[in-house]
Amino acid sequence: WKDGAEAIIPKGKNITADADATITVTNGTAAALKDVTLKVNTANLKDIPAASIKHGASGQVLTTDSTGKTVWKDGAEAIIPKGKNITADADATITVTNGTAAALKDVTLKVNTANLKDIPAAAIKNGASGQVLTTDSTGKTVWKDGADLRKLGTNNHISSDAGVGGNGTSVGTGTNNFAVGNTASGNNTKGSNNIAFGFAALLYNQIGNDNFASGYLSLYNAKGSGNIAIGRQSGFNITSGSTNIAIGRGSYVANPAADDQLSIGNLIFGTGLDGYKDVTNKLSTGNIGIGVKVPTEKLEVDGNIKADSFIAPSKSYADYVFEKYLDGVSTINTDYKFKSLAEVERFIKTNKHLPGVTGINELQKDKDGKLLVDIPALAKQSLEKIEELFLHTIEQQKIIEDLEEENEGLKGRLEKIEQALGL
């Protein structure tokens, strides 16, 4: 027995390696080799099985270093075969053309944007719930909370801080609602077709429909339907009332529980805004007040009115006075009768006002006890008295002229008598 290093290879015999890399001696006995340098004929070296190659660490690949030595390296250092192209399949998996798969790390890829299109949504990195893909101030693509708006239920659109709970997740079972602003429509359960803009706008509405609120706390307490409020805290006092309109900061209606009211800047008020009940262009039947919360006339004003002119419709005109006096009958006013001054005098003594003029006891009063005067009626009555006065004056003038003529005659006769008497 001798050390393997001293084993003698029979002369003329060759050492070969089988496919499994086991070294044998042709036509000789097996021998152990130690510290022996073998010269390998590389021309005949091929198809070395992977199991015969010394192992590297997990994830490494076999490549060469700067000296050309074969080494195991991390995948980030893998070399793409020269002349080969990196491409991305439809599922965005990167492969090496005509090469083997390679792991890439910290590698910058230049993308041909002309060929980059139709990237599937599944290939884009996910953001948080409700976010949208946009750009920041530097132009970088980032996921951010959406401009808030999200669609819920049946055609409801609300911001991330609106709706029930103020978290953009619900506006109840209603449909076609639109809410933007912290807790806007915050208690809606079944209401539909409502629009709320601003902090706590339309906050306590639950089942009301067709409301429009724009402004901080607008329609805050409203629970009716069809209300419109524009401006900070506009319509704040409306509760169960419906189809009211409040325009201007802090504008309120006269009655929180009533319907069909108007308030503009807490100066112009209205009642009976009911024209919407008839779609055939029906006019509202209510009244407008300036400085009057609950007007009882078409236009009621608390204060003076300044105008260049004032026009009022009238069914008649005082010219019936002349018509009756000159023709004996009037077609304008068949009931009119021209009174003599004696008749006028007797009427005044009995009634304490002119005939044909509304007396104080016939005038209505407002809630403050002030007399309500019908200006157009008074104007016609006054014109009637003026025309009558002119006619009486003309009659008196004729009498005066007759008396003057008669007086001149008497004066002439008197002079003749005095001359005859020598006076």
XYZ file of C-alpha atoms in Angstrom:
423
model
C 0.000 0.000 0.000
C 1.300 3.440 -0.891
C 0.011 7.056 -0.698
C -2.236 7.918 -3.570
C 0.240 10.559 -4.685
C 2.639 7.796 -5.494
C 0.234 5.727 -7.505
C 1.703 4.854 -10.826
C -0.296 5.301 -13.957
C 0.511 2.477 -16.309
C 2.597 3.743 -19.157
C 0.665 4.545 -22.219
C -2.608 4.722 -20.361
C -4.897 7.861 -20.364
C -6.894 9.456 -17.584
C -10.450 10.313 -18.690
C -13.544 11.818 -17.073
C -16.939 10.296 -17.551
C -20.159 12.278 -17.928
C -20.578 12.281 -14.166
C -17.043 13.712 -13.768
C -15.740 10.482 -12.127
C -12.019 10.108 -12.959
C -10.984 6.600 -14.055
C -7.821 4.985 -15.432
C -8.263 3.281 -18.777
C -7.425 -0.411 -18.578
C -5.980 0.130 -15.100
C -7.070 -0.003 -11.558
C -8.727 2.822 -9.673
C -6.261 5.249 -8.151
C -6.557 8.086 -5.653
C -4.914 11.316 -6.810
C -3.547 13.954 -4.482
C -1.821 17.232 -5.267
C -1.838 16.354 -8.913
C -2.236 18.994 -11.611
C -4.278 17.837 -14.540
C -4.133 19.473 -17.918
C -7.639 19.537 -19.346
C -8.289 19.455 -23.069
C -10.923 22.230 -23.209
C -11.849 21.210 -26.716
C -13.332 18.075 -25.253
C -14.850 19.811 -22.162
C -18.579 20.310 -22.501
C -21.925 19.653 -20.848
C -20.678 19.820 -17.260
C -23.736 18.989 -15.113
C -24.897 21.784 -12.733
C -24.569 19.428 -9.798
C -20.788 19.237 -10.443
C -20.341 23.060 -10.112
C -19.366 24.497 -6.749
C -22.406 26.125 -5.104
C -22.858 29.888 -4.448
C -25.020 31.696 -1.880
C -28.804 31.888 -2.162
C -29.942 34.087 -5.080
C -26.444 34.492 -6.615
C -25.639 33.949 -10.247
C -22.470 32.547 -11.889
C -20.598 35.201 -13.870
C -17.071 36.607 -14.292
C -15.264 39.362 -12.469
C -13.105 42.123 -13.968
C -10.195 39.658 -14.417
C -12.358 37.159 -16.270
C -12.392 34.760 -13.340
C -15.617 32.767 -12.916
C -17.323 33.802 -9.665
C -20.689 33.718 -7.890
C -22.178 37.228 -7.496
C -25.425 38.817 -6.265
C -28.133 39.044 -8.882
C -27.816 42.863 -9.033
C -24.430 42.324 -10.618
C -25.694 39.952 -13.300
C -24.546 40.844 -16.754
C -26.993 41.029 -19.606
C -25.468 39.273 -22.645
C -23.936 41.784 -25.015
C -26.251 42.854 -27.769
C -29.292 41.454 -26.033
C -32.350 43.619 -25.245
C -34.411 43.879 -22.106
C -38.139 43.848 -22.880
C -41.377 43.894 -20.831
C -44.225 41.542 -21.632
C -47.917 42.537 -21.327
C -47.779 41.606 -17.636
C -44.690 43.856 -17.162
C -42.349 40.859 -16.494
C -38.785 41.789 -17.544
C -36.962 39.133 -19.587
C -33.697 38.896 -21.478
C -34.006 38.189 -25.204
C -32.271 34.926 -26.137
C -30.693 34.758 -22.694
C -31.383 33.347 -19.309
C -33.469 35.030 -16.615
C -31.534 37.524 -14.532
C -32.323 39.239 -11.216
C -31.821 43.032 -11.471
C -31.251 45.324 -8.498
C -30.621 49.084 -8.413
C -30.580 49.128 -12.190
C -31.781 52.164 -14.182
C -33.715 51.177 -17.294
C -34.216 53.540 -20.201
C -37.729 53.050 -21.536
C -38.729 53.735 -25.123
C -41.910 55.697 -24.368
C -43.011 55.454 -27.999
C -43.673 51.768 -27.401
C -45.027 52.188 -23.867
C -48.815 52.033 -23.849
C -51.818 50.298 -22.355
C -50.202 49.507 -19.008
C -52.788 47.349 -17.183
C -54.105 48.784 -13.877
C -52.995 45.610 -12.109
C -49.367 46.416 -12.998
C -49.466 49.812 -11.185
C -48.426 49.916 -7.547
C -51.503 50.261 -5.320
C -52.321 53.311 -3.191
C -54.500 53.585 -0.101
C -58.287 53.283 -0.188
C -59.985 56.154 -2.028
C -56.728 57.719 -3.294
C -56.113 58.889 -6.857
C -52.937 58.839 -8.942
C -51.732 62.407 -9.553
C -48.574 64.539 -9.437
C -47.061 66.584 -6.629
C -45.513 70.065 -6.861
C -42.334 68.618 -8.404
C -44.220 66.729 -11.098
C -43.588 63.361 -9.444
C -46.375 60.800 -9.802
C -47.849 60.036 -6.390
C -50.952 58.572 -4.780
C -52.970 61.201 -2.940
C -56.374 61.472 -1.330
C -58.822 62.201 -4.139
C -60.029 65.691 -4.763
C -62.270 64.157 -2.304
C -65.136 63.304 -4.564
C -66.277 59.722 -4.549
C -69.395 57.990 -5.844
C -71.607 56.147 -3.394
C -74.835 54.202 -3.759
C -77.073 55.398 -6.577
C -75.494 58.497 -8.125
C -74.464 60.052 -4.799
C -71.213 62.046 -4.935
C -69.592 63.295 -1.724
C -66.205 64.483 -0.473
C -64.033 62.469 1.914
C -65.165 64.466 4.958
C -68.866 64.735 4.063
C -71.861 62.525 4.710
C -72.872 60.467 7.719
C -69.998 60.389 10.209
C -68.068 63.005 8.242
C -65.855 60.392 6.606
C -67.158 60.207 3.053
C -68.606 56.734 3.352
C -72.385 57.203 3.381
C -75.348 59.486 2.699
C -77.931 56.903 3.598
C -80.123 55.185 1.040
C -81.073 58.365 -0.842
C -80.112 58.927 -4.464
C -78.602 61.725 -6.571
C -77.176 63.606 -3.573
C -74.088 65.835 -3.824
C -72.202 66.870 -0.671
C -68.871 68.680 -0.365
C -67.566 69.916 2.981
C -66.992 68.609 6.473
C -70.180 66.837 7.700
C -72.228 68.283 4.820
C -75.457 66.206 4.662
C -74.142 64.561 7.808
C -77.439 63.014 8.932
C -79.075 62.135 5.632
C -80.902 58.819 5.709
C -83.385 58.703 2.836
C -83.264 62.201 1.339
C -82.613 62.450 -2.398
C -81.631 65.094 -4.949
C -80.016 67.300 -2.285
C -76.959 69.492 -2.885
C -74.837 70.705 0.048
C -71.679 72.838 -0.193
C -69.799 73.938 2.912
C -69.120 72.966 6.499
C -72.198 71.318 8.081
C -74.415 72.478 5.225
C -77.791 70.712 5.354
C -76.459 68.889 8.414
C -79.687 67.762 10.069
C -81.760 66.917 7.016
C -82.706 63.267 7.042
C -85.506 62.576 4.579
C -86.033 65.935 2.857
C -85.560 66.100 -0.902
C -84.510 68.690 -3.492
C -82.731 71.063 -1.072
C -79.835 73.323 -2.127
C -77.469 74.681 0.530
C -74.329 76.657 -0.279
C -72.293 78.134 2.533
C -71.027 77.473 6.048
C -73.924 76.104 8.178
C -76.453 76.895 5.439
C -79.798 75.108 5.980
C -78.157 73.714 9.109
C -81.418 72.797 10.869
C -83.654 72.310 7.821
C -85.581 69.059 7.574
C -88.092 69.966 4.875
C -87.850 69.758 1.105
C -87.171 72.178 -1.728
C -85.400 74.805 0.393
C -82.712 77.029 -1.160
C -80.069 78.850 0.889
C -77.045 80.733 -0.431
C -74.513 82.328 1.923
C -72.912 81.700 5.309
C -75.563 80.535 7.803
C -78.302 81.341 5.297
C -81.583 79.651 6.139
C -80.094 78.611 9.483
C -83.423 79.057 11.299
C -85.488 76.967 8.871
C -86.655 73.777 10.570
C -89.627 71.854 9.155
C -90.527 74.445 6.515
C -90.252 73.648 2.809
C -89.718 75.512 -0.474
C -88.241 78.552 1.258
C -85.530 80.790 -0.229
C -82.860 82.514 1.874
C -80.153 84.527 0.135
C -77.331 86.364 1.881
C -75.197 85.848 4.961
C -77.330 85.069 8.002
C -80.580 85.528 6.098
C -83.579 83.994 7.880
C -87.242 83.505 7.073
C -90.086 84.896 9.180
C -91.472 81.512 10.219
C -89.056 78.542 10.566
C -91.885 76.018 10.129
C -93.781 77.717 7.274
C -93.489 77.124 3.523
C -92.996 79.294 0.425
C -91.162 82.191 2.092
C -88.430 84.525 0.839
C -85.651 86.364 2.628
C -82.974 88.385 0.862
C -80.421 89.927 3.189
C -83.043 90.159 5.953
C -84.460 93.210 4.153
C -86.682 91.865 1.405
C -89.214 89.282 2.547
C -91.848 87.336 0.681
C -94.809 85.042 1.263
C -96.785 82.715 -0.946
C -93.995 81.742 -3.354
C -96.230 79.024 -4.749
C -95.771 79.434 -8.502
C -93.847 76.139 -8.628
C -97.060 74.248 -7.912
C -98.221 74.830 -11.480
C -95.686 74.064 -14.176
C -97.633 76.136 -16.735
C -95.843 79.366 -15.721
C -98.266 80.227 -12.958
C -97.426 83.390 -11.013
C -96.957 83.141 -7.274
C -99.885 84.487 -5.282
C -97.913 85.946 -2.382
C -96.655 89.344 -1.315
C -93.332 91.173 -1.041
C -92.244 93.282 1.881
C -89.311 95.687 2.227
C -88.524 95.916 5.898
C -91.732 93.968 6.543
C -91.339 90.294 7.495
C -94.904 89.240 6.762
C -96.321 91.530 4.060
C -100.089 91.526 3.571
C -100.083 93.412 0.253
C -98.347 92.769 -3.052
C -95.728 95.308 -2.011
C -95.489 96.551 1.527
C -92.747 98.976 2.529
C -91.755 100.138 5.979
C -90.375 103.596 5.177
C -90.426 106.248 2.479
C -90.522 105.523 -1.229
C -88.803 107.789 -3.734
C -89.702 107.511 -7.410
C -89.657 109.650 -10.546
C -93.249 108.704 -11.244
C -96.075 106.652 -9.829
C -98.530 104.826 -12.042
C -101.586 102.955 -10.836
C -104.357 101.292 -12.840
C -107.868 102.718 -12.472
C -111.251 101.565 -13.730
C -112.578 105.123 -13.873
C -111.555 108.788 -14.063
C -113.084 111.943 -12.589
C -114.071 113.487 -15.926
C -117.506 112.020 -15.297
C -118.070 115.238 -13.275
C -117.944 117.440 -16.384
C -119.803 114.863 -18.439
C -122.695 114.813 -15.972
C -122.739 118.599 -15.529
C -122.678 119.469 -19.236
C -124.622 116.575 -20.759
C -126.912 115.748 -17.882
C -125.744 112.113 -17.900
C -122.382 110.333 -17.545
C -121.325 107.185 -19.397
C -118.140 107.033 -17.335
C -119.916 106.818 -13.994
C -123.672 106.423 -14.247
C -124.084 106.621 -10.465
C -122.501 110.055 -10.147
C -124.641 113.039 -9.160
C -123.448 116.628 -9.185
C -124.438 118.283 -5.906
C -125.177 121.913 -5.315
C -123.260 123.778 -2.650
C -126.309 123.637 -0.444
C -126.394 119.845 -0.784
C -122.693 119.689 -0.081
C -123.131 121.800 2.986
C -125.849 119.557 4.354
C -123.738 116.411 3.659
C -120.721 117.874 5.439
C -122.804 118.798 8.484
C -124.133 115.241 8.686
C -121.031 113.142 7.769
C -118.152 115.492 8.549
C -116.388 114.788 5.238
C -116.942 115.661 1.598
C -119.400 113.590 -0.422
C -117.589 111.042 -2.611
C -114.521 111.000 -0.359
C -113.756 108.055 1.930
C -114.294 109.079 5.529
C -111.899 108.262 8.340
C -114.283 105.722 9.813
C -114.193 103.767 6.556
C -110.394 103.459 6.447
C -108.664 100.262 7.518
C -105.778 100.155 9.975
C -102.572 98.116 10.155
C -101.424 96.076 13.140
C -99.879 99.188 14.672
C -103.132 101.140 14.402
C -101.979 103.307 11.509
C -104.564 104.268 8.880
C -104.268 102.573 5.495
C -105.037 105.055 2.708
C -105.809 103.950 -0.838
C -103.709 106.498 -2.737
C -105.131 105.883 -6.261
C -108.711 106.048 -4.908
C -107.930 109.213 -2.968
C -106.357 110.750 -6.074
C -109.536 110.118 -8.080
C -111.737 111.442 -5.281
C -109.589 114.555 -4.968
C -109.774 115.191 -8.713
C -113.547 114.787 -8.524
C -113.743 117.482 -5.825
C -111.413 119.790 -7.782
C -113.566 119.506 -10.890
C -116.711 120.117 -8.838
C -115.071 123.091 -7.176
C -114.228 124.582 -10.570
C -117.810 124.177 -11.734
C -119.153 125.833 -8.572
C -116.597 128.601 -9.002
C -117.680 129.128 -12.613
C -121.306 129.321 -11.488
C -120.377 131.806 -8.791
C -118.384 133.843 -11.294
C -121.390 134.082 -13.545
C -123.492 135.270 -10.617
C -120.860 137.831 -9.692
C -120.728 139.112 -13.262
C -124.523 139.385 -13.399
C -124.560 141.246 -10.101
C -121.819 143.572 -11.299
C -123.803 144.322 -14.459
C -126.941 144.907 -12.431
C -125.014 147.120 -10.023
C -123.691 149.254 -12.876
C -127.247 149.808 -14.045
C -128.377 150.810 -10.588
C -125.467 153.187 -10.263
C -126.470 154.941 -13.517
C -130.046 155.302 -12.421
C -128.919 156.634 -9.045
C -126.774 159.298 -10.692
C -129.721 160.483 -12.796
C -131.985 160.731 -9.720
C -129.381 162.720 -7.847
C -128.979 165.132 -10.796
C -132.743 165.655 -10.995
C -132.913 166.450 -7.293
C -129.939 168.756 -7.576
C -127.899 166.768 -5.235
